[in-house]
CSV table of C-alpha atoms and ligand atoms in Angstrom, one decimal:
chain,number,residue,atom,x,y,z
Z,753,MET,CA,1.7,-7.0,-24.0
Z,754,ILE,CA,1.4,-3.5,-22.6
Z,755,GLN,CA,3.8,-1.4,-24.7
Z,756,ALA,CA,4.7,0.9,-21.7
Z,757,ASN,CA,6.1,-2.2,-19.8
Z,758,SER,CA,8.7,-3.2,-22.4
Z,759,PRO,CA,12.1,-3.8,-20.8
Z,760,ASN,CA,13.7,-2.2,-23.9
Z,761,LEU,CA,12.3,1.2,-23.2
Z,762,LYS,CA,14.7,4.0,-22.2
Z,763,SER,CA,13.8,7.5,-21.2
Z,764,TRP,CA,15.6,10.7,-22.2
Z,765,ILE,CA,15.3,11.6,-18.5
Z,766,GLU,CA,18.2,10.0,-16.6
Z,767,VAL,CA,17.0,7.4,-14.2
Z,768,GLU,CA,19.6,6.0,-11.8
Z,769,SER,CA,19.8,2.2,-11.5
Z,770,GLY,CA,17.9,1.1,-8.4
Z,771,SER,CA,15.4,3.9,-8.8
Z,772,ASP,CA,11.8,3.0,-8.0
Z,773,PHE,CA,10.6,5.1,-10.9
Z,774,PRO,CA,12.0,4.0,-14.3
Z,775,ILE,CA,9.9,4.6,-17.5
Z,776,GLN,CA,8.3,1.1,-17.0
Z,777,ASN,CA,6.6,2.3,-13.8
Z,778,LEU,CA,4.9,5.7,-14.2
Z,779,PRO,CA,2.8,5.7,-11.0
Z,780,PHE,CA,0.2,8.4,-10.3
Z,781,GLY,CA,0.1,10.7,-7.3
Z,782,ILE,CA,-1.0,14.1,-6.1
Z,783,PHE,CA,1.7,16.7,-5.2
Z,784,LYS,CA,2.0,20.4,-4.3
Z,785,THR,CA,4.9,22.8,-4.4
Z,786,LYS,CA,5.5,26.3,-3.0
Z,787,TYR,CA,3.8,27.7,-6.1
Z,788,LEU,CA,1.2,25.0,-7.0
Z,789,THR,CA,-1.9,23.9,-5.2
Z,790,PRO,CA,-2.3,20.1,-5.2
Z,791,VAL,CA,-2.4,18.6,-8.7
Z,792,ALA,CA,-1.9,15.2,-10.3
Z,793,GLY,CA,1.6,14.0,-11.4
Z,794,VAL,CA,3.5,11.0,-12.5
Z,795,ALA,CA,6.9,9.9,-11.0
Z,796,ILE,CA,9.9,9.5,-13.4
Z,797,GLY,CA,13.4,9.1,-12.0
Z,798,LYS,CA,14.0,12.0,-9.5
Z,799,TYR,CA,11.2,14.1,-11.1
Z,800,VAL,CA,7.5,14.6,-10.9
Z,801,LEU,CA,5.8,15.2,-14.3
Z,802,ASP,CA,3.0,17.8,-14.0
Z,803,LEU,CA,-0.1,16.3,-15.6
Z,804,VAL,CA,-2.0,19.6,-15.5
Z,805,TYR,CA,0.7,21.3,-17.6
Z,806,LEU,CA,0.8,18.4,-20.1
Z,807,HIS,CA,-3.0,18.4,-20.4
Z,808,GLU,CA,-3.4,22.2,-20.7
Z,809,ASN,CA,-0.6,22.4,-23.3
Z,810,GLY,CA,-1.9,19.8,-25.7
Z,811,PHE,CA,0.5,16.9,-24.9
Z,812,LEU,CA,-2.5,14.7,-24.0
Z,813,ASP,CA,-4.8,15.7,-26.9
Z,814,GLY,CA,-6.8,12.9,-28.5
Z,815,LEU,CA,-7.3,11.0,-25.3
Z,816,GLY,CA,-10.7,12.5,-24.6
Z,817,LEU,CA,-9.9,13.6,-21.1
Z,818,PRO,CA,-12.4,16.0,-19.4
Z,819,PRO,CA,-11.1,19.5,-18.8
Z,820,GLY,CA,-9.5,20.0,-15.4
Z,821,ILE,CA,-9.3,16.2,-14.7
Z,822,PHE,CA,-5.8,16.5,-13.3
Z,823,ASN,CA,-6.3,19.9,-11.7
Z,824,GLN,CA,-7.7,18.4,-8.5
Z,825,GLN,CA,-6.8,17.6,-5.0
Z,826,TYR,CA,-7.5,13.9,-5.5
Z,827,LEU,CA,-7.2,11.4,-8.3
Z,828,ASN,CA,-10.8,10.0,-7.8
Z,829,ASP,CA,-12.3,11.6,-10.9
Z,830,PHE,CA,-9.4,10.3,-13.0
Z,831,LEU,CA,-9.6,6.8,-11.6
Z,832,LYS,CA,-13.3,6.8,-12.3
Z,833,LEU,CA,-12.5,7.0,-16.0
Z,834,GLY,CA,-11.6,3.4,-15.7
Z,835,ARG,CA,-8.7,1.0,-16.2
Z,836,LYS,CA,-8.7,1.4,-20.0
Z,837,LYS,CA,-8.4,5.2,-19.9
Z,838,GLY,CA,-5.7,5.0,-17.2
Z,839,ARG,CA,-3.8,2.6,-19.5
Z,840,GLU,CA,-4.1,5.1,-22.5
Z,841,VAL,CA,-2.8,8.0,-20.4
Z,842,ARG,CA,0.1,5.8,-19.1
Z,843,GLU,CA,0.9,4.7,-22.7
Z,844,ARG,CA,0.9,8.4,-23.9
Z,845,ILE,CA,3.1,9.5,-21.0
Z,846,SER,CA,5.5,6.6,-21.7
Z,847,GLN,CA,5.7,7.8,-25.4
Z,848,LEU,CA,6.5,11.4,-24.3
Z,849,LEU,CA,9.3,10.2,-22.1
Z,850,ARG,CA,10.9,7.7,-24.6
Z,851,HIS,CA,14.5,8.5,-25.6
Z,852,ASP,CA,13.6,8.8,-29.3
Z,853,ASN,CA,10.5,11.1,-28.8
Z,854,ASP,CA,11.2,14.8,-29.2
Z,855,GLU,CA,7.8,16.3,-28.4
Z,856,LEU,CA,8.8,17.2,-24.8
Z,857,LYS,CA,12.5,16.4,-24.9
Z,858,ALA,CA,13.2,19.0,-27.6
Z,859,ASN,CA,11.1,21.7,-25.9
Z,860,PRO,CA,13.3,23.1,-23.1
Z,861,ALA,CA,10.7,25.7,-22.0
Z,862,ALA,CA,8.0,23.0,-21.6
Z,863,ARG,CA,10.5,20.6,-19.9
Z,864,GLU,CA,11.5,23.2,-17.4
Z,865,ILE,CA,7.8,23.7,-16.3
Z,866,ALA,CA,6.6,20.1,-16.7
Z,867,LEU,CA,9.3,18.3,-14.7
Z,868,ILE,CA,9.7,19.2,-11.1
Z,869,PRO,CA,12.5,17.8,-9.0
Z,870,MET,CA,11.1,15.5,-6.3
Z,871,GLN,CA,12.8,17.4,-3.5
Z,872,GLU,CA,10.7,20.5,-4.4
Z,873,VAL,CA,7.3,18.7,-4.0
Z,874,GLN,CA,5.2,17.6,-1.1
Z,875,MET,CA,3.3,14.5,-1.8
Z,876,GLN,CA,-0.4,14.4,-0.7
Z,877,LEU,CA,-2.9,11.7,-0.2
Z,878,PRO,CA,-3.5,10.5,-3.7
Z,879,VAL,CA,-7.2,9.7,-3.3
Z,880,ARG,CA,-10.2,10.7,-1.2
Z,881,ILE,CA,-10.9,7.4,0.5
Z,882,PRO,CA,-14.6,6.7,1.0
Z,883,ASN,CA,-14.0,3.2,2.6
Z,884,TYR,CA,-11.2,1.3,4.0
Z,885,THR,CA,-11.1,-2.5,4.7
Z,886,ASP,CA,-8.3,-4.4,6.3
Z,887,PHE,CA,-8.0,-8.1,5.4
Z,888,TYR,CA,-6.0,-10.7,7.3
Z,889,SER,CA,-4.8,-12.8,4.4
Z,890,SER,CA,-1.3,-14.0,5.3
Z,891,GLU,CA,-1.4,-17.5,6.7
Z,892,GLU,CA,1.9,-17.0,8.5
Z,893,HIS,CA,0.7,-13.8,10.2
Z,894,ALA,CA,-2.7,-15.2,11.2
Z,895,THR,CA,-0.9,-18.3,12.6
Z,896,ASN,CA,1.7,-16.4,14.5
Z,897,VAL,CA,-0.9,-14.0,16.0
Z,898,GLY,CA,-3.4,-16.8,16.8
Z,899,SER,CA,-0.6,-18.7,18.6
Z,900,MET,CA,0.3,-15.7,20.7
Z,901,PHE,CA,-3.1,-14.2,21.4
Z,902,ARG,CA,-5.1,-17.5,21.7
Z,903,ASP,CA,-3.9,-21.1,21.3
Z,904,PRO,CA,-0.9,-22.4,19.5
Z,905,LYS,CA,-2.7,-25.7,18.8
Z,906,ASN,CA,-5.6,-23.9,17.1
Z,907,ALA,CA,-3.9,-20.8,15.8
Z,908,LEU,CA,-6.1,-20.5,12.7
Z,909,LEU,CA,-9.9,-20.2,13.5
Z,910,PRO,CA,-12.1,-22.7,11.6
Z,911,ASN,CA,-13.2,-20.1,9.0
Z,912,TRP,CA,-9.8,-18.8,8.0
Z,913,LYS,CA,-9.1,-21.1,5.0
Z,914,HIS,CA,-12.7,-20.8,3.8
Z,915,LEU,CA,-12.9,-17.0,3.5
Z,916,PRO,CA,-10.6,-13.9,3.4
Z,917,VAL,CA,-11.2,-12.6,6.9
Z,918,GLY,CA,-11.4,-8.8,7.1
Z,919,TYR,CA,-12.9,-5.9,9.1
Z,920,HIS,CA,-14.0,-2.3,8.3
Z,921,GLY,CA,-11.4,0.2,9.3
Z,922,ARG,CA,-11.5,4.0,9.6
Z,923,THR,CA,-10.6,6.4,6.7
Z,924,SER,CA,-10.4,9.7,8.6
Z,925,SER,CA,-7.0,8.8,10.1
Z,926,ILE,CA,-5.3,7.4,7.0
Z,927,VAL,CA,-2.4,9.7,6.3
Z,928,VAL,CA,0.3,10.1,3.6
Z,929,SER,CA,3.9,9.0,4.1
Z,930,GLY,CA,5.9,11.5,6.1
Z,931,THR,CA,3.1,12.3,8.5
Z,932,SER,CA,4.1,11.8,12.2
Z,933,ILE,CA,1.7,9.9,14.5
Z,934,HIS,CA,1.4,10.5,18.3
Z,935,ARG,CA,1.5,7.4,20.4
Z,936,PRO,CA,-2.1,6.5,21.3
Z,937,LYS,CA,-3.5,6.3,24.8
Z,938,GLY,CA,-6.1,3.9,25.9
Z,939,GLN,CA,-7.3,1.1,28.1
Z,940,ILE,CA,-4.7,-1.6,28.8
Z,941,LYS,CA,-5.0,-4.6,31.0
Z,942,LEU,CA,-1.6,-5.5,32.5
Z,943,PRO,CA,-0.9,-9.2,33.0
Z,944,ASP,CA,-0.9,-9.0,36.8
Z,945,SER,CA,-4.2,-7.3,37.2
Z,946,ASP,CA,-7.9,-8.0,36.5
Z,947,GLN,CA,-8.6,-4.2,36.0
Z,948,PRO,CA,-7.5,-2.1,33.1
Z,949,VAL,CA,-5.4,1.0,33.5
Z,950,PHE,CA,-5.4,4.1,31.3
Z,951,SER,CA,-2.0,4.7,29.7
Z,952,PRO,CA,0.0,5.5,26.6
Z,953,SER,CA,0.4,2.3,24.6
Z,954,ARG,CA,3.4,0.3,25.7
Z,955,LYS,CA,3.2,-2.0,22.7
Z,956,MET,CA,3.3,0.3,19.7
Z,957,ASP,CA,3.7,-1.7,16.5
Z,958,PHE,CA,3.6,-1.4,12.7
Z,959,GLU,CA,2.0,-3.8,10.2
Z,960,LEU,CA,3.6,-4.3,6.8
Z,961,GLU,CA,0.8,-4.4,4.2
Z,962,VAL,CA,0.0,-3.6,0.6
Z,963,ALA,CA,-3.4,-2.0,-0.3
Z,964,PHE,CA,-5.3,-1.9,-3.6
Z,965,VAL,CA,-7.3,1.1,-4.7
Z,966,THR,CA,-10.6,0.7,-6.6
Z,967,CYS,CA,-11.7,2.8,-9.6
Z,968,THR,CA,-15.4,2.0,-10.0
Z,969,ASP,CA,-18.7,2.7,-8.1
Z,970,SER,CA,-20.6,-0.6,-8.1
Z,971,ARG,CA,-24.3,-0.8,-7.4
Z,972,LEU,CA,-25.7,-1.8,-4.1
Z,973,GLY,CA,-26.7,-5.5,-4.5
Z,974,GLN,CA,-24.1,-6.1,-7.3
Z,975,SER,CA,-21.4,-8.7,-6.8
Z,976,ILE,CA,-18.0,-8.6,-8.5
Z,977,THR,CA,-16.6,-12.0,-9.6
Z,978,THR,CA,-12.9,-13.0,-9.2
Z,979,THR,CA,-12.7,-12.8,-13.1
Z,980,GLU,CA,-14.1,-9.2,-13.1
Z,981,ALA,CA,-12.2,-8.0,-10.0
Z,982,GLU,CA,-9.2,-6.5,-11.8
Z,983,GLU,CA,-11.3,-4.2,-14.0
Z,984,HIS,CA,-12.3,-2.5,-10.7
Z,985,ILE,CA,-8.7,-2.2,-9.3
Z,986,PHE,CA,-6.6,0.7,-10.4
Z,987,GLY,CA,-3.4,0.0,-8.5
Z,988,MET,CA,-1.6,-0.5,-5.3
Z,989,VAL,CA,0.2,1.4,-2.5
Z,990,LEU,CA,2.3,0.4,0.5
Z,991,PHE,CA,0.3,0.5,3.8
Z,992,ASN,CA,1.5,0.7,7.4
Z,993,ASP,CA,-1.4,-0.3,9.6
Z,994,TRP,CA,0.0,1.0,12.9
Z,995,SER,CA,-1.2,-1.1,15.8
Z,996,ALA,CA,-1.3,-0.6,19.6
Z,997,ARG,CA,-1.1,-4.2,20.6
Z,998,ASP,CA,-1.9,-3.8,24.3
Z,999,ILE,CA,-5.0,-1.7,23.5
Z,1000,GLN,CA,-5.9,-4.2,20.8
Z,1001,GLN,CA,-5.6,-7.3,23.0
Z,1002,TRP,CA,-7.9,-5.9,25.7
Z,1003,GLU,CA,-10.6,-4.5,23.3
Z,1004,TYR,CA,-10.8,-6.9,20.4
Z,1005,VAL,CA,-13.2,-9.6,21.6
Z,1006,PRO,CA,-15.9,-9.9,20.4
Z,1007,LEU,CA,-16.2,-7.3,17.6
Z,1008,GLY,CA,-12.6,-7.0,16.5
Z,1009,PRO,CA,-10.0,-4.2,16.1
Z,1010,PHE,CA,-11.1,-0.7,17.2
Z,1011,LEU,CA,-9.0,1.9,19.0
Z,1012,GLY,CA,-5.9,-0.2,18.8
Z,1013,LYS,CA,-5.9,0.5,15.1
Z,1014,ASN,CA,-7.9,3.6,14.2
Z,1015,PHE,CA,-5.5,6.3,15.5
Z,1016,GLY,CA,-3.6,6.2,12.2
Z,1017,SER,CA,-2.5,4.3,9.1
Z,1018,THR,CA,0.1,5.4,6.6
Z,1019,ILE,CA,0.1,5.0,2.8
Z,1020,SER,CA,2.9,5.5,0.3
Z,1021,PRO,CA,1.9,8.5,-2.0
Z,1022,TRP,CA,2.3,6.9,-5.5
Z,1023,ILE,CA,-0.4,4.5,-6.9
Z,1024,VAL,CA,1.5,1.9,-8.9
Z,1025,THR,CA,-0.9,0.7,-11.5
Z,1026,LEU,CA,-2.0,-2.9,-12.0
Z,1027,ASP,CA,-0.8,-2.4,-15.6
Z,1028,ALA,CA,2.8,-1.6,-14.4
Z,1029,LEU,CA,2.6,-4.7,-12.1
Z,1030,GLU,CA,1.5,-7.0,-14.9
Z,1031,PRO,CA,5.0,-8.4,-15.7
Z,1032,PHE,CA,5.4,-9.4,-12.0
Z,1033,ARG,CA,2.5,-11.7,-11.7
Z,1034,THR,CA,3.1,-15.0,-9.9
Z,1035,ALA,CA,1.2,-17.9,-8.5
Z,1036,SER,CA,-0.4,-17.9,-5.1
Z,1037,PRO,CA,0.2,-20.5,-2.4
Z,1038,GLN,CA,-1.9,-23.6,-3.0
Z,1039,GLN,CA,-5.3,-23.3,-1.3
Z,1040,ASN,CA,-6.4,-26.4,0.7
Z,1041,PRO,CA,-9.2,-27.2,1.4
Z,1042,GLU,CA,-10.7,-26.1,-2.0
Z,1043,VAL,CA,-12.6,-22.9,-1.7
Z,1044,LEU,CA,-16.3,-22.3,-2.5
Z,1045,PRO,CA,-17.0,-21.7,-6.2
Z,1046,TYR,CA,-17.4,-17.9,-5.9
Z,1047,LEU,CA,-13.8,-17.7,-4.6
Z,1048,ARG,CA,-12.2,-19.9,-7.3
Z,1049,PHE,CA,-10.1,-18.1,-9.9
Z,1050,GLN,CA,-8.1,-18.7,-13.0
Z,1051,GLY,CA,-4.5,-17.7,-13.7
Z,1052,GLU,CA,-1.8,-16.0,-11.7
Z,1053,LYS,CA,-3.4,-13.5,-9.4
Z,1054,ASN,CA,-0.6,-12.7,-7.0
Z,1055,PHE,CA,2.4,-10.4,-7.5
Z,1056,ASP,CA,6.1,-10.8,-6.7
Z,1057,ILE,CA,6.7,-7.6,-4.7
Z,1058,MET,CA,9.7,-7.6,-2.4
Z,1059,LEU,CA,9.0,-5.7,0.8
Z,1060,GLU,CA,11.4,-4.3,3.4
Z,1061,VAL,CA,10.9,-2.6,6.8
Z,1062,PHE,CA,13.5,-0.4,8.4
Z,1063,LEU,CA,13.6,1.1,11.8
Z,1064,GLN,CA,15.4,4.3,12.4
Z,1065,SER,CA,15.9,5.6,16.0
Z,1066,GLU,CA,17.0,9.1,16.8
Z,1067,LYS,CA,20.6,7.9,17.2
Z,1068,SER,CA,20.9,5.3,14.5
Z,1069,GLU,CA,20.7,5.0,10.7
Z,1070,PRO,CA,17.8,3.0,9.3
Z,1071,VAL,CA,18.3,-0.7,9.9
Z,1072,THR,CA,16.4,-3.5,8.1
Z,1073,ILE,CA,14.2,-5.4,10.6
Z,1074,SER,CA,12.1,-7.4,8.1
Z,1075,ARG,CA,12.2,-8.7,4.5
Z,1076,SER,CA,8.9,-10.1,3.2
Z,1077,ASN,CA,7.1,-10.5,-0.1
Z,1078,PHE,CA,3.5,-9.9,-1.2
Z,1079,LYS,CA,3.5,-13.3,-3.0
Z,1080,TYR,CA,3.1,-15.0,0.4
Z,1081,MET,CA,-0.5,-13.9,0.6
Z,1082,TYR,CA,-2.8,-16.9,0.9
Z,1083,TRP,CA,-5.9,-14.9,-0.4
Z,1084,ASN,CA,-5.3,-12.8,-3.6
Z,1085,ILE,CA,-6.9,-9.4,-4.4
Z,1086,ASN,CA,-9.4,-10.9,-6.8
Z,1087,GLN,CA,-10.7,-13.2,-4.1
Z,1088,GLN,CA,-10.8,-10.4,-1.5
Z,1089,LEU,CA,-12.9,-8.2,-3.8
Z,1090,ALA,CA,-15.2,-11.1,-4.8
Z,1091,HIS,CA,-15.7,-12.0,-1.1
Z,1092,HIS,CA,-16.3,-8.4,-0.1
Z,1093,THR,CA,-19.1,-7.9,-2.6
Z,1094,ILE,CA,-20.6,-11.4,-2.6
Z,1095,ASN,CA,-23.4,-10.2,-0.2
Z,1096,GLY,CA,-24.1,-7.1,-2.4
Z,1097,CYS,CA,-21.9,-4.7,-0.6
Z,1098,ASN,CA,-21.1,-1.9,-3.1
Z,1099,ILE,CA,-17.6,-0.5,-3.6
Z,1100,GLN,CA,-16.6,3.1,-4.4
Z,1101,VAL,CA,-13.9,4.9,-6.4
Z,1102,GLY,CA,-10.9,5.4,-4.1
Z,1103,ASP,CA,-11.7,2.7,-1.6
Z,1104,LEU,CA,-8.7,1.2,0.0
Z,1105,TYR,CA,-8.4,-2.6,0.6
Z,1106,ALA,CA,-5.4,-3.5,2.7
Z,1107,SER,CA,-3.9,-7.0,2.6
Z,1108,GLY,CA,-3.4,-7.6,6.2
Z,1109,THR,CA,0.1,-8.0,7.7
Z,1110,ILE,CA,2.4,-9.8,5.2
Z,1111,SER,CA,4.6,-12.3,7.0
Z,1112,GLY,CA,6.7,-14.9,5.3
Z,1113,PRO,CA,7.7,-18.3,6.5
Z,1114,SER,CA,11.0,-17.4,8.3
Z,1115,PRO,CA,11.3,-15.2,11.4
Z,1116,GLY,CA,13.2,-12.5,9.4
Z,1117,SER,CA,10.2,-12.1,7.2
Z,1118,TYR,CA,7.6,-11.4,9.8
Z,1119,GLY,CA,5.6,-8.2,9.1
Z,1120,SER,CA,5.2,-6.8,12.7
Z,1121,LEU,CA,7.2,-6.4,15.8
Z,1122,LEU,CA,4.6,-8.5,17.7
Z,1123,GLU,CA,5.9,-11.4,15.6
Z,1124,LEU,CA,9.5,-10.4,15.3
Z,1125,THR,CA,10.0,-10.1,19.1
Z,1126,LEU,CA,7.5,-12.8,20.1
Z,1127,ASN,CA,5.2,-10.2,21.8
Z,1128,GLY,CA,8.1,-8.4,23.3
Z,1129,THR,CA,9.8,-11.5,24.8
Z,1130,LYS,CA,12.7,-11.6,22.3
Z,1131,PRO,CA,14.1,-8.0,21.8
Z,1132,LEU,CA,15.8,-6.9,18.6
Z,1133,THR,CA,19.2,-5.3,19.0
Z,1134,LEU,CA,19.9,-2.1,16.9
Z,1135,PRO,CA,23.4,-1.1,15.6
Z,1136,ASP,CA,23.7,1.5,18.4
Z,1137,GLY,CA,23.3,-1.3,21.0
Z,1138,SER,CA,19.8,-0.3,22.1
Z,1139,LYS,CA,17.1,-2.9,22.2
Z,1140,ARG,CA,13.6,-2.9,20.8
Z,1141,THR,CA,10.6,-5.0,21.8
Z,1142,PHE,CA,8.1,-2.4,20.4
Z,1143,ILE,CA,8.4,1.0,18.8
Z,1144,GLU,CA,9.8,3.8,21.1
Z,1145,ASP,CA,9.0,7.5,20.9
Z,1146,ASN,CA,10.8,9.2,18.0
Z,1147,ASP,CA,11.4,5.9,16.2
Z,1148,THR,CA,10.7,6.1,12.4
Z,1149,ILE,CA,9.4,3.1,10.5
Z,1150,ILE,CA,10.2,3.0,6.8
Z,1151,MET,CA,8.6,0.5,4.4
Z,1152,LYS,CA,9.8,-0.1,0.8
Z,1153,GLY,CA,8.6,-2.4,-1.9
Z,1154,HIS,CA,9.8,-3.2,-5.4
Z,1155,CYS,CA,9.5,-5.7,-8.2
Z,1156,GLU,CA,12.4,-6.9,-10.4
Z,1157,LYS,CA,12.4,-9.0,-13.5
Z,1158,ASN,CA,14.2,-9.0,-17.0
Z,1159,GLY,CA,16.4,-6.1,-15.9
Z,1160,VAL,CA,13.4,-3.9,-15.0
Z,1161,ARG,CA,12.9,-2.8,-11.4
Z,1162,ILE,CA,9.9,-0.8,-10.4
Z,1163,GLY,CA,9.1,0.4,-6.9
Z,1164,PHE,CA,6.5,2.0,-4.7
Z,1165,GLY,CA,8.5,4.9,-3.1
Z,1166,ASN,CA,8.7,5.0,0.7
Z,1167,CYS,CA,6.0,4.7,3.3
Z,1168,VAL,CA,7.4,6.5,6.3
Z,1169,GLY,CA,6.0,7.4,9.6
Z,1170,LYS,CA,7.5,8.6,12.9
Z,1171,ILE,CA,6.0,7.9,16.3
Z,1172,LEU,CA,5.9,11.0,18.6
Z,1173,PRO,CA,5.3,10.9,22.3
Z,1174,SER,CA,1.7,10.8,23.5
Z,1175,LEU,CA,-0.1,14.2,23.6
M,633,MN,MN1,-3.7,-4.8,9.6
């Protein structure tokens, strides 16, 4: 058992019940303040713990950390130290924050500098992302979309239950939570015409996803097995894969998503480690037909992460429009990484691998407006009486995720983005 995950741990820092960041979480991120350039930190309650200060003042001595490892704009070099080093650092931070540890607690001068209230920080992208892949691993989502875009009788294509379908996305437009996105323009084919028009998207959508971040550079030609996969995965973030459905539908055959997707994707700023997620493992859905040997796996490889999507219009408070769970994923992260590298494709530190839209079995658990409103034919009604088929200008989409078990609740923080009018 990882000591830092013990449900018995309490911190001397007050953490409100329902907080995403109790002592059992300790996710890593990059933050800046009015006075600090971007540096690494750990979230605890309503504070960010400054890892540069801790490192430079001897609180992390004995861990063999390279000088300046946290004094960087991105976490890539820290991630590259590997899962084991990440675990040691998290264990040490957990020790420093325990209610019966005085090292930092009894040093008011150090506490004052090391702990920064969250409202005083601006979170940054946590990693420089060399590569981004988006999978399509929720059976419910693939079935719903296949029914609407193609044929309800053959919603899943013949390959779907044999391999985790995915495509290569674009990293340059991945932004951190809180960054607004302008409604994209592009080619759209309206139903009553054979010719496309050029227009701002009329079917602006979100996709509720979770993404994992890798912490190794593998060799070109090397494959990673399902058993080895987790040694290459540092942790996870929430991911909103914004989608312009009308642009997507016209462009996507035969080579897949392009401009309907690459104008922006939003991630939550804190990387929740696989170590912190350990107590929340759960079984995956049964896979039938049986998969090829390189995709078989042992043990519980899925995670019970409750997910929620809110829509906030200019006039209304945030309202829940979907509740889903990461555990519905048909293909797990080990299988995704094994499949991705089975041909010898190499991975890099900081790569982002998104799950694909996570839809559950019931309509209230669908992970996109495309599914929630049946491609715009069944509008949602907001508390202010207004209707939504797709996202309107100045609407904000907020995604949240958390795990809960044995009295411990850990969360991801928010993944927020506002859609502004087209430029
Ligand atoms: Mn997606």
